[in-house]
Coordinates of C-alpha atoms in Angstrom, one line a residue:
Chain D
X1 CA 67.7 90.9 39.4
X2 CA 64.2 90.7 39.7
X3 CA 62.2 93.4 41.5
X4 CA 60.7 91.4 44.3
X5 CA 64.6 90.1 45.2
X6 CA 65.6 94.2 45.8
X7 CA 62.2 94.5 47.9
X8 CA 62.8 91.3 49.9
X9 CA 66.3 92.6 50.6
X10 CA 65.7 96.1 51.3
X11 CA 63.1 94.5 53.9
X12 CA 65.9 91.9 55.4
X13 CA 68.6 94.1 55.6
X14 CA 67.0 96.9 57.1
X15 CA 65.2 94.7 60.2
X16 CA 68.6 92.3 60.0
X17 CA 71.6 94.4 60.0
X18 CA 69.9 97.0 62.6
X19 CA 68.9 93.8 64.3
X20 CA 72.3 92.0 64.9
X21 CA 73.8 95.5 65.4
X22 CA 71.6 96.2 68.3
X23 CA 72.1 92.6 69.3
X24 CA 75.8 93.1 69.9
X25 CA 75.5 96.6 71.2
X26 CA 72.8 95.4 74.0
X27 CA 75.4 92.1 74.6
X28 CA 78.5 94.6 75.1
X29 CA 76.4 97.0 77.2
X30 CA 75.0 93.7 79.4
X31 CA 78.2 92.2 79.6
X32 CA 79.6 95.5 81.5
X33 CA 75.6 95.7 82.8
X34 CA 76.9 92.0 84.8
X35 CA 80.2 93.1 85.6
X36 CA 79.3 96.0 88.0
X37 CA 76.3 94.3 89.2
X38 CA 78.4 91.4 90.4
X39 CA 79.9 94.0 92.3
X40 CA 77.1 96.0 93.8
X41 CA 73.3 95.4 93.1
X42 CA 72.4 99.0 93.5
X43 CA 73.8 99.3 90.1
X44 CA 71.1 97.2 88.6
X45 CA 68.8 100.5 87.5
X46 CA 71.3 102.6 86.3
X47 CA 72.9 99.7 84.0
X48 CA 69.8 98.5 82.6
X49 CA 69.1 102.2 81.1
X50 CA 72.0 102.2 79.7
X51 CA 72.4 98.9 78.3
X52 CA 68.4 98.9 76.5
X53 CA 69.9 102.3 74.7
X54 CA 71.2 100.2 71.8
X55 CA 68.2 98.1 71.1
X56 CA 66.3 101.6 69.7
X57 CA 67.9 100.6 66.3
X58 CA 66.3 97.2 65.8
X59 CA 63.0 99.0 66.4
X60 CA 63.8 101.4 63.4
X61 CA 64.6 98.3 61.5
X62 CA 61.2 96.8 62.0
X63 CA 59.6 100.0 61.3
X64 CA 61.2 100.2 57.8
X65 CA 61.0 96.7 57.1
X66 CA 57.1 97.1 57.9
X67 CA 56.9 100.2 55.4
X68 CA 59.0 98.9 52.6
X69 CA 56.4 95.6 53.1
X70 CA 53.4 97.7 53.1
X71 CA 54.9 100.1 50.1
X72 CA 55.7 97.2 48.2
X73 CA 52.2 95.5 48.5
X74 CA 53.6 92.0 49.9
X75 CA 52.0 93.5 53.1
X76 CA 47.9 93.5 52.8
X77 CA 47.4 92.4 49.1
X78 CA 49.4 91.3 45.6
X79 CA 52.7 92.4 45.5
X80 CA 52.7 95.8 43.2
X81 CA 56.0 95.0 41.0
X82 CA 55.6 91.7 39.7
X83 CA 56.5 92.8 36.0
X84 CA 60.0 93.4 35.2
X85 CA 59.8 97.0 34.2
X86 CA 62.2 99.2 34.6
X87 CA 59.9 101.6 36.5
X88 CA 59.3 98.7 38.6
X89 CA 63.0 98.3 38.6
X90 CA 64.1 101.9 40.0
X91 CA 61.0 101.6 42.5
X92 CA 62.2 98.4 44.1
X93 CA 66.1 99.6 43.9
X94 CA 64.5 102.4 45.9
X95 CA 63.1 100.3 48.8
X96 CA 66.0 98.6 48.7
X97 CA 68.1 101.7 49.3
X98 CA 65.7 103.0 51.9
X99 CA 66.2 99.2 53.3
X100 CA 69.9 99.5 53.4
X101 CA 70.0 103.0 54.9
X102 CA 68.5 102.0 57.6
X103 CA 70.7 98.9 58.1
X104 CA 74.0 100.6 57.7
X105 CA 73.1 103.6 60.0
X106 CA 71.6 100.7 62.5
X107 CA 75.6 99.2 63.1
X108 CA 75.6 102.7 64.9
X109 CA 73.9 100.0 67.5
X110 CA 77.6 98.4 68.5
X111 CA 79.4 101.8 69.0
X112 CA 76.4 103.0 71.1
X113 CA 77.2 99.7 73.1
X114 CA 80.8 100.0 73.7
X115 CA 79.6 103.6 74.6
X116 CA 77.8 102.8 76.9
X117 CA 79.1 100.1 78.5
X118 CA 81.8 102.7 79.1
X119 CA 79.1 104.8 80.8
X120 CA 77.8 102.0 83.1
X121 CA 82.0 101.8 84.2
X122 CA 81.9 105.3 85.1
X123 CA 78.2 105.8 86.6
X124 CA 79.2 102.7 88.8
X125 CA 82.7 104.7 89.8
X126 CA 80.6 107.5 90.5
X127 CA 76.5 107.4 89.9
X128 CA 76.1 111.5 89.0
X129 CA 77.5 110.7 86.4
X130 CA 74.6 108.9 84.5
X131 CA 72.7 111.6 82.6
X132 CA 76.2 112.7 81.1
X133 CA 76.7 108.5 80.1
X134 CA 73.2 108.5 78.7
X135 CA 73.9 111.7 76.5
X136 CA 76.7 110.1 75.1
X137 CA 75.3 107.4 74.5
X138 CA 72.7 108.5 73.3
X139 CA 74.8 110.5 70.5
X140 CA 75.4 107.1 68.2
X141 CA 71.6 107.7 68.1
X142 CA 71.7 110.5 66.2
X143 CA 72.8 109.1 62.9
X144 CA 70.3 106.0 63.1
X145 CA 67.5 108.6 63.2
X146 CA 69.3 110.5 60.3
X147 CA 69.2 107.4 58.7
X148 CA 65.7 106.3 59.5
X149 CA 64.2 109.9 58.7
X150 CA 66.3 109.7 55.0
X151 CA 64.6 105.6 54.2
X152 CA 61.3 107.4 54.9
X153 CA 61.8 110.5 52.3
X154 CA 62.8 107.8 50.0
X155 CA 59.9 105.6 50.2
X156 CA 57.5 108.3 50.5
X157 CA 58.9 110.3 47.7
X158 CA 60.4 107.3 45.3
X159 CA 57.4 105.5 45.5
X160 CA 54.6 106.5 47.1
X161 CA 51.9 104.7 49.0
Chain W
X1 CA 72.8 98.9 36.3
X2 CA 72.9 95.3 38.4
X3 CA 76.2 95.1 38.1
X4 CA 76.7 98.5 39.6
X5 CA 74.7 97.6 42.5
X6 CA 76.2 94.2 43.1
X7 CA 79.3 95.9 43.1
X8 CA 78.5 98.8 45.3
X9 CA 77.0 96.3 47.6
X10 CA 79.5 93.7 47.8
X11 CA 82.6 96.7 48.8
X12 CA 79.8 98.2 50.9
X13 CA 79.7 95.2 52.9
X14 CA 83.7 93.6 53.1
X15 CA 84.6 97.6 54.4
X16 CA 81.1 97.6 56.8
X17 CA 81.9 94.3 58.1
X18 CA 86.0 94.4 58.9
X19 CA 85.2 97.4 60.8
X20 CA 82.5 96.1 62.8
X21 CA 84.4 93.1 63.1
X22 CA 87.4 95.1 64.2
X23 CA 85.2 97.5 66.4
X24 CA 83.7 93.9 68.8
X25 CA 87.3 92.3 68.1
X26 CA 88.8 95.1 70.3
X27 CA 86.3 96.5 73.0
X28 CA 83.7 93.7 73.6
X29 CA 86.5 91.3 75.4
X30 CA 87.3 94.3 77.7
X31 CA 83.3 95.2 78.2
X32 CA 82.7 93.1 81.5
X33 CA 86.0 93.3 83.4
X34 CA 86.6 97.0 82.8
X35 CA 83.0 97.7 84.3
X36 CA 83.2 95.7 87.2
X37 CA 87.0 97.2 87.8
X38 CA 85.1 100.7 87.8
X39 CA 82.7 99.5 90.3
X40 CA 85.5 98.3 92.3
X41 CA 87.3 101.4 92.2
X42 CA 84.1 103.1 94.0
X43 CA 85.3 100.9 96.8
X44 CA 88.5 102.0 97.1
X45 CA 89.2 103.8 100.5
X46 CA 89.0 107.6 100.3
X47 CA 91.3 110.0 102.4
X48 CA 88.3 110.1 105.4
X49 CA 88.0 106.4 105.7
X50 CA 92.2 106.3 106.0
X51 CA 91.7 109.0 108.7
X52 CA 89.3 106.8 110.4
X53 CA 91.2 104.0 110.2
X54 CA 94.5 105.6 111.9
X55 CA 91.8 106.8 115.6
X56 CA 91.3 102.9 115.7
X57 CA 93.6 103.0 118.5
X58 CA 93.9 98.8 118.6
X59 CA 94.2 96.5 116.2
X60 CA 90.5 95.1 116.8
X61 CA 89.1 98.3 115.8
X62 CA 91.1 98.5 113.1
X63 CA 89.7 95.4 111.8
X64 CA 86.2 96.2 112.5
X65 CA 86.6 99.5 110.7
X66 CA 87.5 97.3 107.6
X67 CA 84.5 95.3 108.0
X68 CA 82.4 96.8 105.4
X69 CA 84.8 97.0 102.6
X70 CA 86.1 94.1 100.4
X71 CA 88.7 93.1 103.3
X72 CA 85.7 91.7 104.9
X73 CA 86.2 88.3 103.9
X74 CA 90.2 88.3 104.4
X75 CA 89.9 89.7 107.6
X76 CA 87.2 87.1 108.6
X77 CA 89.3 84.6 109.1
X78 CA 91.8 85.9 111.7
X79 CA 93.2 84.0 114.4
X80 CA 94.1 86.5 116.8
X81 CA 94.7 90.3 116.0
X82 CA 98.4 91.0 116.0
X83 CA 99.5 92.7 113.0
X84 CA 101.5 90.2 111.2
X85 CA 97.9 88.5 110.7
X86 CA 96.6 91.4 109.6
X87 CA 99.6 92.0 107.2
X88 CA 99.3 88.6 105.8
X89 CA 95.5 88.8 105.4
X90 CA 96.2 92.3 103.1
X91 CA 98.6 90.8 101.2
X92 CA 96.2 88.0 100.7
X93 CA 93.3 90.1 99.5
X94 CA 96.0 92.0 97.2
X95 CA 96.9 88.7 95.8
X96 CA 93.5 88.1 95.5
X97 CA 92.8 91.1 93.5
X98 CA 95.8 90.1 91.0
X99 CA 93.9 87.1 90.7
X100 CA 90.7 88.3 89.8
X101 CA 92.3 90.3 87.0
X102 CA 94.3 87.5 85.2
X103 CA 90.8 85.3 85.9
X104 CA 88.3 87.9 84.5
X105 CA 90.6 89.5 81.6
X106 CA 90.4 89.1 78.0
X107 CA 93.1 85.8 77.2
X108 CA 95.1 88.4 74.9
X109 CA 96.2 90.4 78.2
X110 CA 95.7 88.1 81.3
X111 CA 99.1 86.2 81.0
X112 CA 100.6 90.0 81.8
X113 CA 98.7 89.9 85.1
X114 CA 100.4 86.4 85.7
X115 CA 103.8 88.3 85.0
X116 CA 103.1 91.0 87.5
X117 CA 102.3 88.7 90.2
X118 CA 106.2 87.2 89.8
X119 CA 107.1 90.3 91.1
X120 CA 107.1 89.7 94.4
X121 CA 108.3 86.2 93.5
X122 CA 111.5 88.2 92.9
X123 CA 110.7 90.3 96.2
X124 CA 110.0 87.5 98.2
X125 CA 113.3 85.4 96.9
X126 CA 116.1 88.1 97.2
X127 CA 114.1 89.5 101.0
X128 CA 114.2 85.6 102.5
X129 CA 118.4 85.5 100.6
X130 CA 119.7 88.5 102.1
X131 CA 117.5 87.5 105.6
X132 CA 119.5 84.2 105.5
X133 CA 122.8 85.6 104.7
X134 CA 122.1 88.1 107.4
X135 CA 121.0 85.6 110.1
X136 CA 117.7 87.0 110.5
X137 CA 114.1 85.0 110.6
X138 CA 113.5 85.0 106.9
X139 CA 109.8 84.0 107.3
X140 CA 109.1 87.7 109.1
X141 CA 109.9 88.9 105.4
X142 CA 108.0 86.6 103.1
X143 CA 104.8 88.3 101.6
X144 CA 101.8 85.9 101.2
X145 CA 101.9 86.8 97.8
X146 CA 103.2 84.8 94.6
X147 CA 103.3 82.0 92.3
X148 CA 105.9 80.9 94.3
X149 CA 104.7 81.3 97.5
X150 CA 105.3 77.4 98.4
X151 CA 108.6 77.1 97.4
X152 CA 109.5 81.0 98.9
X153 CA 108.4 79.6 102.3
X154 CA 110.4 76.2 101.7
X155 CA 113.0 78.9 101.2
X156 CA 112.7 81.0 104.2
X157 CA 112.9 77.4 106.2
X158 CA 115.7 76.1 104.5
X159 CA 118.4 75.0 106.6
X160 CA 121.5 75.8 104.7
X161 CA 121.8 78.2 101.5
X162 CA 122.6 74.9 99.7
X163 CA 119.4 73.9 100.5
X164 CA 117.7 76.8 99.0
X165 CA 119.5 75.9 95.7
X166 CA 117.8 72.4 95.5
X167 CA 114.4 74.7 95.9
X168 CA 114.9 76.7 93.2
X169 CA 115.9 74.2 91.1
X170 CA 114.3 74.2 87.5
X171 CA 112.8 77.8 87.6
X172 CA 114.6 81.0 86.1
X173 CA 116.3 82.0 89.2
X174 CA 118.7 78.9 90.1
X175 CA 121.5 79.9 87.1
X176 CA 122.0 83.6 89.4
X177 CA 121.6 81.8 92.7
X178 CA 124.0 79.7 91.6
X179 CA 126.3 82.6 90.7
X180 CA 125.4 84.0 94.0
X181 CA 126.7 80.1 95.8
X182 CA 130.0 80.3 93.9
X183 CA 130.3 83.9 94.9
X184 CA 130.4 84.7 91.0
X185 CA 128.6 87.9 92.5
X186 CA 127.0 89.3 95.1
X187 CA 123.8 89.9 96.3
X188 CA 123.2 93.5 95.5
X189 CA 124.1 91.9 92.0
X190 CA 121.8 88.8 92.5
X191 CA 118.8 90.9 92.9
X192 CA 119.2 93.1 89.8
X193 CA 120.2 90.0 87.7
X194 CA 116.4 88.7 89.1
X195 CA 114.8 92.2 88.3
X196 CA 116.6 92.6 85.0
X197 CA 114.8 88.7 84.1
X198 CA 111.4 89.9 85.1
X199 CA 111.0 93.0 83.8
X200 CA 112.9 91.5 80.7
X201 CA 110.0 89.4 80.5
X202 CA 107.5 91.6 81.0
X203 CA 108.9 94.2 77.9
X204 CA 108.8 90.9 76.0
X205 CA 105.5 90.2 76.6
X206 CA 104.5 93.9 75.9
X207 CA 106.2 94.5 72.7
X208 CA 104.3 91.3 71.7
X209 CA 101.0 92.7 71.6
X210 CA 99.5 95.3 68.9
X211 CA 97.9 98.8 68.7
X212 CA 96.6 100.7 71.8
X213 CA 97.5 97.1 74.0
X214 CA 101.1 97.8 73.0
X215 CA 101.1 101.3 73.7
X216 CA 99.6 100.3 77.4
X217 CA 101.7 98.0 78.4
X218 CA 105.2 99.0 76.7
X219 CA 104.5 102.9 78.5
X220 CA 103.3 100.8 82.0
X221 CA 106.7 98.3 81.8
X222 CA 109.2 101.3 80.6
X223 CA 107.3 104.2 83.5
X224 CA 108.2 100.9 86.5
X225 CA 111.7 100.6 84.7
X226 CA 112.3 104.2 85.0
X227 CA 111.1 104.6 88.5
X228 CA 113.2 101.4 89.6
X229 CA 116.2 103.0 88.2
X230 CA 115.7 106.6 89.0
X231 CA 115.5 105.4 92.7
X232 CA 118.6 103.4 92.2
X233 CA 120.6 106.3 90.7
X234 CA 119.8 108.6 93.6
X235 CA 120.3 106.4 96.1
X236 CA 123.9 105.5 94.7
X237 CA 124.6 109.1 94.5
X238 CA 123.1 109.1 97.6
X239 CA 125.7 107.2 98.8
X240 CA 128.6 108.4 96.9
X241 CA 129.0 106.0 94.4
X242 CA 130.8 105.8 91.0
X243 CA 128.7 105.3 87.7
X244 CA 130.5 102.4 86.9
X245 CA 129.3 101.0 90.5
X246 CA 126.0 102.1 89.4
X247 CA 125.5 101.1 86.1
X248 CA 125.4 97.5 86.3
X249 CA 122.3 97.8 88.9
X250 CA 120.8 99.7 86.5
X251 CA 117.5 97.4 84.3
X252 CA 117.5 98.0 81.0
X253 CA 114.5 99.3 78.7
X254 CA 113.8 102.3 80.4
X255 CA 112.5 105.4 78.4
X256 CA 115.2 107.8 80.1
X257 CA 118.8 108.3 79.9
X258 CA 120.1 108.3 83.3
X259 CA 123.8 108.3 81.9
X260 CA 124.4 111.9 82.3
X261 CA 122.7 111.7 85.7
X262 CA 125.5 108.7 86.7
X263 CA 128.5 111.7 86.1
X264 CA 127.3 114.1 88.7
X265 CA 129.0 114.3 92.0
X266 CA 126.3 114.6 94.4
X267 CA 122.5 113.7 94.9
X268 CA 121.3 117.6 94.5
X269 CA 123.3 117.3 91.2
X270 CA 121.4 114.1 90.2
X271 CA 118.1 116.3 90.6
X272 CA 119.3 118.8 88.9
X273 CA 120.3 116.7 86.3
X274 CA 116.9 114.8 86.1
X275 CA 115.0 118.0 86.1
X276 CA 115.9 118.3 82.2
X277 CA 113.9 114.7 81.7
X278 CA 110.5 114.2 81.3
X279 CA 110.6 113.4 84.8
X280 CA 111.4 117.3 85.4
X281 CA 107.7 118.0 86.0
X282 CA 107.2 115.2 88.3
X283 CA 109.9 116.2 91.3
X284 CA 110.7 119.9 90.5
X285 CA 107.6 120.8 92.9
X286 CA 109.2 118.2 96.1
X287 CA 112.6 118.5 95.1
X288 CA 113.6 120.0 98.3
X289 CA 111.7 117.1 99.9
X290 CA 113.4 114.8 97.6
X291 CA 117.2 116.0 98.5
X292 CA 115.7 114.9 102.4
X293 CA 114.0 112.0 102.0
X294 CA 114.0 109.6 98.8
X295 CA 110.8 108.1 100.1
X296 CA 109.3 111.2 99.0
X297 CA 110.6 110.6 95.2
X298 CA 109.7 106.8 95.7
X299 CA 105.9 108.4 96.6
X300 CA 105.8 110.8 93.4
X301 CA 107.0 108.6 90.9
X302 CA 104.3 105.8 92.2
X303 CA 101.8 108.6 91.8
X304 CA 102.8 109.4 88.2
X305 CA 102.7 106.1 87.2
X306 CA 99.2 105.6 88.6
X307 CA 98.3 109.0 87.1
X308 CA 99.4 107.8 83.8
X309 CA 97.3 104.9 83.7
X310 CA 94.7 107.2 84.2
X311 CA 95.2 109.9 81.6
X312 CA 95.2 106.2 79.3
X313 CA 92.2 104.9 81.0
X314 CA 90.4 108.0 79.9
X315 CA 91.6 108.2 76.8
X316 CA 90.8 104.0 75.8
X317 CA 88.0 103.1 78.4
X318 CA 87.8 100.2 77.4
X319 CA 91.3 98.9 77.2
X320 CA 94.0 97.2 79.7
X321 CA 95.1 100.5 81.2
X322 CA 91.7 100.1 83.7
X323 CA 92.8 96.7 85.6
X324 CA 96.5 98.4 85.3
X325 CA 95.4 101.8 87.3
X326 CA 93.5 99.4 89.6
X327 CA 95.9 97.5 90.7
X328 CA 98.2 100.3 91.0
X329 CA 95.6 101.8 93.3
X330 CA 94.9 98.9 95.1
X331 CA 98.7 97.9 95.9
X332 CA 99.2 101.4 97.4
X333 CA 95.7 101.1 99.3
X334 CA 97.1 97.8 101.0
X335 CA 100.5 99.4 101.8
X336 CA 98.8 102.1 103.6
X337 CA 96.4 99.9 105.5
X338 CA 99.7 97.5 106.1
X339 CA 101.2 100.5 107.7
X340 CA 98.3 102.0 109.9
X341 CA 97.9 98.5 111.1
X342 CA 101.9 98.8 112.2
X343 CA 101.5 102.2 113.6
X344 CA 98.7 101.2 115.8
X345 CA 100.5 98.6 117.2
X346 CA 103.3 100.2 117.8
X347 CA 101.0 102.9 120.0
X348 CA 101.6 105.8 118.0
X349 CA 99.0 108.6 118.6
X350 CA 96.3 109.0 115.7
X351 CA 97.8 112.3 114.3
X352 CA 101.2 110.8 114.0
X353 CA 99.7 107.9 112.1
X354 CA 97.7 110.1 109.7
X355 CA 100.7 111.5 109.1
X356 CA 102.8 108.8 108.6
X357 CA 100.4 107.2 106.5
X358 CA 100.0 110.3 104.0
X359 CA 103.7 109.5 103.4
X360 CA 103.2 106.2 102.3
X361 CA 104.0 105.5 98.6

C-alpha cells in the first residue's frame, strides 16, 4: 500500500471508530436518559451528565485525526510522504497505528454507555447515587485516555513534527 | 510487511466487531425500559406512606392519600368509594403495569410478560368454577385482570356450568373443564391440571431463550414452582394427607425435591424436613411462625423470590430480572393497598390495620 492510504486510514479510523463508538454509547445512555425522564422530569439534569460521558471519545478521535493530518502534512501544505520509501513507509504505518489506537480504545465509548445508562437507572431509583454512577462511568474512560496518551508518543516520537 | 498488516487488521476487526456487535445486541434493547422501571421503583410506596395509608380512617381518605402516586389516574375515575371500586381500580393499574412491560420490553422477552398475565386467567377461571359449584356470586371473585377478562366475566354470568363450557371453547382450558363436566376429576384436580398448563408454558418459554435471559427466567419460573408446591405440601400435611393425595397437585419443574417432605407425618415434620433444602435459610428464622400460620411461609417465600430478582438485577442491570423484581414489587404493593382498603371499611382501628397489613404477602 501506498503511504498516503495508511495516513488517510490512520486519520479515518481514529475520528470514525471513536466516532460511531461514542455514537452508540451516547444512543444507549439517551435511550435510558428518555426512559426515566418519561417518568419524572426532575431527572432531566442528572441523565444528561451521564449520558454526554461517552461522547469524550469522539473528541479524542478528532484530536488524533487533526495530528496525524497536521504530522502528515495533508493539513497546512504538500503531503510529506508522497515517495514510496520505506522510511516513508514505517512513518505512515506509524500514524496509522497511532490512528487505530485511538479507534480501538474509542469502542470503550459503548461499554461506558451501557454503564451508564445503568447509572441513570439507579440515580433515578435513588439520586445520591450519581457521583458513584459518574465514577463508574467514568472508569471506561480510563483506557481511551491510555490509548490517546500512547497515539501521541507514537506520533511525536515515530515521526516528529 | 503488507500482508502482515492486512492480516493483523482484518482479525483485529471480525474479533473487535462480534464483540461490539454482541455487547449492543444484548444491553441496548434493555437500555430504555430498565431505566424507566428504576424510576418507577422510586415510586413504589415505602413502609411510612403504608402507615399513612392504614390512619385514613374512610375510604375517601384513603383515596386521596393515593392521589399523588401512579394510582392517580385509576383512582380518578371512581364512581363512588366502596371498596370493591377501589379493588377493581388496583387491579386495573396492576394490569396496567403488566402491560406497560410486555409494551415497552425488548420483542425477545415481552411475549413472557404476556404469559404472566395468564395467570390470573387461571385465577380468575378456577375462583368464578368453584364460586359456581358453590352457589356463591362468582362476579365478587373475578379480578379485573387478564387476557381473558371478557370471557371470565361471560363466565361468572353464565347460567349453567354447561354454559361456561361453550365459553371456553377453543382456548387451552375447555379439554380439563370438560374433564371437570364429565366428573373425569375434580376440582381441586381441575385447578392444578390449569396451573400445571401455565407454568408448563412458561418453563417452555424460558428454556427457549439463551445466556443470562435463560438463567433469569428458568430461576424466576422454577423459584414460583417451588413456592406453589412448597405451600401445597404443607398445607396437605397440614391437613393430614397422604403423599399419594398430594403428589398429583404437585406442578412439575420445580428445583426442589419435595418427595421426602410428602413421607413425614406431620406439618412440623414437613419443616423439619424442608430445613435441609435450599429453602432451609429462608423459614428456619419464622419457623415457629410457620408451624402457626402458613400465611407466614406464603409471605417469606414471596419475599425470597423478590429478593432473588434483586441479587440478579444487581448482578445484570441491564437484563429481564429489573421488569421481573418490578412486577413482583408492584403485585405485593397492590395486595397491600387491596387489603388496607378492606380493613378500613370494615372499621378496624389504624394499628390493627398496620398490622394486618405488615402480614400481607
Amino acid at each position: 500500500m501506498d503511504p498516503i492510504v495508511y495516513v488517510s486510514l490512520g486519520a479515518a479510523l481514529a475520528a470514525g471508530l471513536a466516532g460511531a463508538a461514542s455514537a452508540f454509547g451516547v444512543g444507549v445512555a439517551g435511550a435510558a436518559a428518555a426512559g426515566v425522564v418519561a417518568e419524572d422530569e426532575k431527572n432531566f439534569k442528572n441523565a444528561l451528565i451521564l449520558e454526554g460521558l461517552p461522547m469524550t471519545q469522539s473528541i479524542y478521535g478528532l484530536i488524533t485525526l487533526f495530528l496525524i493530518l497536521m504530522v502528515s502534512g495533508i493539513l497546512g501544505g504538500g503531503f510529506k510522504f508522497t515517495a514510496n520509501t520505506p522510511d516513508n513507509i514505517v512513518k505512515s504505518a506509524i500514524l496509522l497505528g497511532a490512528g487505530l489506537t485511538v479507534g480501538l480504545t474509542g469502542l470503550s465509548a459503548i461499554p461506558q454507555g451501557v454503564i451508564a445508562s445503568a447509572g441513570i437507572g439507579a440515580v433515578a431509583k435513588n439520586p445520591k447515587t450519581f457521583t458513584q454512577g459518574i465514577i463508574f462511568a467514568a472508569m471506561a474512560e480510563t483506557m481511551a485516555i491510555f490509548g490517546l496518551v500512547g497515539a501521541l508518543i507514537m506520533i511525536v516520537t515515530g515521526v516528529g513534527f | 510487511m503488507s500482508g502482515i498488516l492486512d492480516t493483523t487488521l482484518a482479525l483485529v476487526f471480525t474479533w473487535v466487531g462480534y464483540k461490539t456487535s454482541m455487547i449492543i445486541y444484548k444491553y441496548t434493547p434493555y437500555s430504555y425500559p430498565n431505566a424507566r422501571i428504576k424510576a418507577m421503583e422510586a415510586k413504589l410506596l415505602i413502609e411510612q406512606r403504608f402507615n399513612e395509608l392504614a390512619e385514613s380512617r374512610t375510604l375517601q381518605n384513603f383515596v386521596v392519600s393515593l392521589e399523588d402516586t401512579p394510582y392517580r389516574d385509576y383512582l380518578a375515575d371512581l364512581q363512588s368509594y366502596d371498596v370493591e371500586s377501589i379493588e377493581r381500580a388496583l387491579e386495573k393499574a396492576l394490569a396496567g403495569t403488566y402491560e406497560l412491560m410486555a409494551k415497552i420490553l425488548p420483542k425477545r422477552v415481552n411475549p413472557f410478560f404476556r404469559l404472566l398475565l395468564e395467570e390470573w386467567d387461571v385465577r380468575n377461571i378456577t375462583s368464578v368454577v368453584k364460586a359456581k359449584l358453590a352457589d356463591e356470586p362468582a362476579m365478587d371473585y373475578v379480578v379485573e385482570i387478564g387476557p381473558m377478562l371478557q370471557k371470565v366475566k361471560a363466565m361468572a354470568e353464565a347460567k349453567s356450568m354447561e354454559e361456561i363450557l361453550v365459553i371456553l371453547e377453543g382456548t387451552p382450558y375447555e379439554e380439563p373443564y370438560q374433564k371437570l363436566l364429565l366428573g373425569e376429576i375434580d376440582v381441586r384436580a381441575f385447578e392444578t391440571e390449569l396451573y400445571k398448563m401455565h407454568y408448563g408454558k412458561l418453563l417452555d418459554y424460558a428454556l427457549s431463550k439463551k445466556d443470562e435471559e435463560r438463567t433469569i427466567l428458568e430461576e424466576f419460573v422454577r423459584l414460583r414452582i417451588d413456592k406453589l408446591n412448597i405451600l401445597t405440601a404443607l398445607r396437605g400435611k397440614a391437613a393430614r394427607l397422604s403423599a399419594e393425595e398430594i403428589r398429583p397437585m404437585l406442578i412439575p419443574g420445580g428445583s426442589v425435591k419435595l418427595d421426602p417432605l410428602l413421607h413425614v407425618e406431620d406439618l412440623s415434620m414437613a419443616l423439619a424436613e424442608l430445613d435441609s433444602t435450599k429453602y432451609g435459610p429462608v423459614i428456619r428464622d419464622v419457623r415457629e411462625e410457620v408451624e402457626k400460620d402458613l400465611g407466614v411461609l406464603e409471605r417469606v417465600l414471596e419475599e425470597h423470590i423478590i429478593e432473588r430478582m434483586n441479587e440478579l438485577n444487581r448482578f445484570y442491570p441491564l437484563s429481564v430480572a429489573t421488569p421481573l423484581g418490578y412486577v413482583l414489587q408492584k403485585e405485593r404493593e397492590v395486595r397491600k393497598l387491596r387489603a388496607i382498603a378492606k380493613l378500613i371499611s370494615d372499621g378496624l382501628p389504624p394499628e390493627r390495620i398496620k398490622e394486618l397489613a405488615g402480614d400481607v404477602a
